[in-house]
Amino acid sequence: MSKNLYAIKQDGLYKHFPHSWYDANLSKDCLFVNRETAENNCALNGSDEIVEISLVEVEGEEE
């Protein structure tokens, strides 16, 4: 199973919410379910870009 989500990036860093700070680490506070919501949270000066993130469920490895 896979799911596509959206994140906002600027200069290779992901935008985190609710404080709008940028960091190299991707976490759940960067992800949007809808592209339109991500677009509405981009910087007004156009410096942010929307990236699509695909989450894929994989079966666990046995030891």
CSV table of N, CA and C in Angstrom, one decimal:
chain,number,residue,atom,x,y,z
A,1,MET,N,0.8,-1.2,0.0
A,1,MET,CA,0.0,0.0,0.0
A,1,MET,C,0.9,1.2,0.0
A,2,SER,N,0.5,2.3,-0.8
A,2,SER,CA,1.2,3.5,-0.8
A,2,SER,C,0.3,4.7,-0.7
A,3,LYS,N,0.8,5.8,-0.2
A,3,LYS,CA,0.0,7.0,-0.1
A,3,LYS,C,0.9,8.2,-0.4
A,4,ASN,N,0.3,9.1,-1.2
A,4,ASN,CA,1.1,10.3,-1.6
A,4,ASN,C,0.7,11.5,-0.7
A,5,LEU,N,1.6,12.1,-0.2
A,5,LEU,CA,1.5,13.3,0.7
A,5,LEU,C,2.3,14.4,0.1
A,6,TYR,N,2.2,15.6,0.6
A,6,TYR,CA,2.9,16.8,0.1
A,6,TYR,C,3.7,17.5,1.2
A,7,ALA,N,4.8,18.0,0.9
A,7,ALA,CA,5.6,18.8,1.8
A,7,ALA,C,6.1,20.1,1.1
A,8,ILE,N,6.5,21.0,1.9
A,8,ILE,CA,7.0,22.3,1.4
A,8,ILE,C,8.5,22.3,1.6
A,9,LYS,N,9.3,22.7,0.6
A,9,LYS,CA,10.7,22.7,0.7
A,9,LYS,C,11.2,24.1,0.3
A,10,GLN,N,12.4,24.5,0.9
A,10,GLN,CA,13.0,25.7,0.5
A,10,GLN,C,14.5,25.5,0.7
A,11,ASP,N,15.3,25.6,-0.4
A,11,ASP,CA,16.7,25.4,-0.3
A,11,ASP,C,17.1,24.1,0.3
A,12,GLY,N,16.3,23.0,-0.1
A,12,GLY,CA,16.6,21.7,0.4
A,12,GLY,C,16.2,21.4,1.8
A,13,LEU,N,15.5,22.3,2.4
A,13,LEU,CA,15.0,22.1,3.8
A,13,LEU,C,13.5,22.0,3.8
A,14,TYR,N,12.9,21.1,4.7
A,14,TYR,CA,11.5,21.0,4.8
A,14,TYR,C,10.9,22.0,5.8
A,15,LYS,N,9.7,22.5,5.5
A,15,LYS,CA,9.1,23.5,6.3
A,15,LYS,C,8.2,22.8,7.3
A,16,HIS,N,8.4,23.1,8.6
A,16,HIS,CA,7.7,22.4,9.7
A,16,HIS,C,6.7,23.4,10.3
A,17,PHE,N,5.6,22.8,10.7
A,17,PHE,CA,4.4,23.5,11.3
A,17,PHE,C,4.2,23.1,12.7
A,18,PRO,N,3.6,24.0,13.5
A,18,PRO,CA,3.0,25.2,13.2
A,18,PRO,C,3.9,26.4,13.2
A,19,HIS,N,5.2,26.3,13.4
A,19,HIS,CA,6.0,27.5,13.6
A,19,HIS,C,6.7,27.9,12.3
A,20,SER,N,6.5,27.2,11.2
A,20,SER,CA,7.1,27.6,9.9
A,20,SER,C,8.6,27.7,9.9
A,21,TRP,N,9.3,26.8,10.7
A,21,TRP,CA,10.8,26.7,10.6
A,21,TRP,C,11.2,25.6,9.6
A,22,TYR,N,12.4,25.7,9.1
A,22,TYR,CA,12.9,24.8,8.1
A,22,TYR,C,14.0,24.0,8.7
A,23,ASP,N,14.0,22.7,8.3
A,23,ASP,CA,15.0,21.7,8.8
A,23,ASP,C,15.2,20.6,7.7
A,24,ALA,N,16.3,20.0,7.7
A,24,ALA,CA,16.6,18.9,6.7
A,24,ALA,C,15.9,17.6,7.0
A,25,ASN,N,15.3,17.5,8.2
A,25,ASN,CA,14.6,16.2,8.5
A,25,ASN,C,13.1,16.3,8.1
A,26,LEU,N,12.6,15.2,7.6
A,26,LEU,CA,11.2,15.1,7.2
A,26,LEU,C,10.5,14.4,8.3
A,27,SER,N,9.4,15.0,8.8
A,27,SER,CA,8.6,14.4,9.9
A,27,SER,C,7.2,14.7,9.6
A,28,LYS,N,6.3,14.1,10.5
A,28,LYS,CA,4.9,14.3,10.2
A,28,LYS,C,4.4,15.7,10.3
A,29,ASP,N,5.1,16.6,11.0
A,29,ASP,CA,4.7,18.0,11.1
A,29,ASP,C,5.1,18.8,9.8
A,30,CYS,N,5.6,18.1,8.8
A,30,CYS,CA,5.9,18.7,7.5
A,30,CYS,C,4.8,18.3,6.4
A,31,LEU,N,4.0,17.3,6.7
A,31,LEU,CA,3.2,16.6,5.6
A,31,LEU,C,1.8,17.1,5.6
A,32,PHE,N,1.3,17.2,4.3
A,32,PHE,CA,-0.1,17.6,4.0
A,32,PHE,C,-0.7,16.5,3.2
A,33,VAL,N,-2.0,16.3,3.5
A,33,VAL,CA,-2.7,15.3,2.7
A,33,VAL,C,-3.1,15.9,1.4
A,34,ASN,N,-3.5,17.1,1.3
A,34,ASN,CA,-3.9,17.8,0.1
A,34,ASN,C,-2.9,18.8,-0.4
A,35,ARG,N,-2.7,18.7,-1.7
A,35,ARG,CA,-1.7,19.7,-2.4
A,35,ARG,C,-2.2,21.1,-2.2
A,36,GLU,N,-3.5,21.3,-2.3
A,36,GLU,CA,-4.0,22.7,-2.2
A,36,GLU,C,-3.7,23.3,-0.8
A,37,THR,N,-3.8,22.5,0.3
A,37,THR,CA,-3.4,22.9,1.6
A,37,THR,C,-2.0,23.3,1.7
A,38,ALA,N,-1.1,22.5,1.1
A,38,ALA,CA,0.3,22.8,1.1
A,38,ALA,C,0.6,24.1,0.3
A,39,GLU,N,-0.1,24.3,-0.8
A,39,GLU,CA,0.1,25.5,-1.6
A,39,GLU,C,-0.3,26.7,-0.8
A,40,ASN,N,-1.4,26.6,0.0
A,40,ASN,CA,-1.9,27.7,0.8
A,40,ASN,C,-0.9,28.1,1.9
A,41,ASN,N,0.0,27.2,2.3
A,41,ASN,CA,1.0,27.4,3.3
A,41,ASN,C,2.4,27.8,2.8
A,42,CYS,N,2.5,28.0,1.5
A,42,CYS,CA,3.8,28.4,1.0
A,42,CYS,C,4.1,29.8,1.2
A,43,ALA,N,5.4,30.2,1.2
A,43,ALA,CA,5.8,31.6,1.4
A,43,ALA,C,5.2,32.4,0.3
A,44,LEU,N,4.8,33.6,0.6
A,44,LEU,CA,4.2,34.5,-0.4
A,44,LEU,C,5.2,35.0,-1.4
A,45,ASN,N,6.5,35.0,-1.1
A,45,ASN,CA,7.5,35.5,-2.1
A,45,ASN,C,7.9,34.4,-3.1
A,46,GLY,N,7.2,33.2,-3.1
A,46,GLY,CA,7.5,32.2,-4.1
A,46,GLY,C,8.8,31.4,-3.9
A,47,SER,N,9.4,31.5,-2.7
A,47,SER,CA,10.6,30.8,-2.4
A,47,SER,C,10.4,29.4,-2.0
A,48,ASP,N,9.2,29.0,-1.7
A,48,ASP,CA,8.9,27.6,-1.3
A,48,ASP,C,8.5,26.8,-2.5
A,49,GLU,N,8.7,25.5,-2.5
A,49,GLU,CA,8.2,24.6,-3.6
A,49,GLU,C,7.5,23.5,-2.9
A,50,ILE,N,6.5,22.9,-3.6
A,50,ILE,CA,5.8,21.7,-3.2
A,50,ILE,C,6.5,20.5,-3.7
A,51,VAL,N,6.7,19.5,-2.8
A,51,VAL,CA,7.3,18.2,-3.2
A,51,VAL,C,6.3,17.1,-2.8
A,52,GLU,N,6.2,16.1,-3.7
A,52,GLU,CA,5.3,15.0,-3.4
A,52,GLU,C,6.1,13.9,-2.7
A,53,ILE,N,5.6,13.4,-1.6
A,53,ILE,CA,6.2,12.4,-0.8
A,53,ILE,C,5.4,11.1,-0.9
A,54,SER,N,6.0,10.0,-1.3
A,54,SER,CA,5.2,8.7,-1.4
A,54,SER,C,5.6,7.9,-0.2
A,55,LEU,N,4.6,7.6,0.6
A,55,LEU,CA,4.8,6.6,1.8
A,55,LEU,C,4.4,5.3,1.3
A,56,VAL,N,5.3,4.3,1.5
A,56,VAL,CA,5.0,2.9,1.1
A,56,VAL,C,5.2,2.0,2.3
A,57,GLU,N,4.1,1.2,2.5
A,57,GLU,CA,4.2,0.2,3.6
A,57,GLU,C,4.9,-1.0,3.1
A,58,VAL,N,5.9,-1.4,3.9
A,58,VAL,CA,6.7,-2.6,3.6
A,58,VAL,C,6.6,-3.6,4.7
A,59,GLU,N,6.7,-4.8,4.3
A,59,GLU,CA,6.6,-5.8,5.4
A,59,GLU,C,7.9,-5.8,6.2
A,60,GLY,N,7.8,-6.1,7.4
A,60,GLY,CA,9.0,-6.1,8.3
A,60,GLY,C,9.9,-7.3,7.9
A,61,GLU,N,11.2,-7.0,8.1
A,61,GLU,CA,12.2,-8.1,7.9
A,61,GLU,C,12.3,-9.0,9.1
A,62,GLU,N,12.4,-10.3,8.9
A,62,GLU,CA,12.7,-11.2,10.0
A,62,GLU,C,14.1,-11.4,10.2
A,63,GLU,N,14.5,-11.5,11.4
A,63,GLU,CA,15.9,-11.7,11.7
A,63,GLU,C,16.4,-13.1,11.7
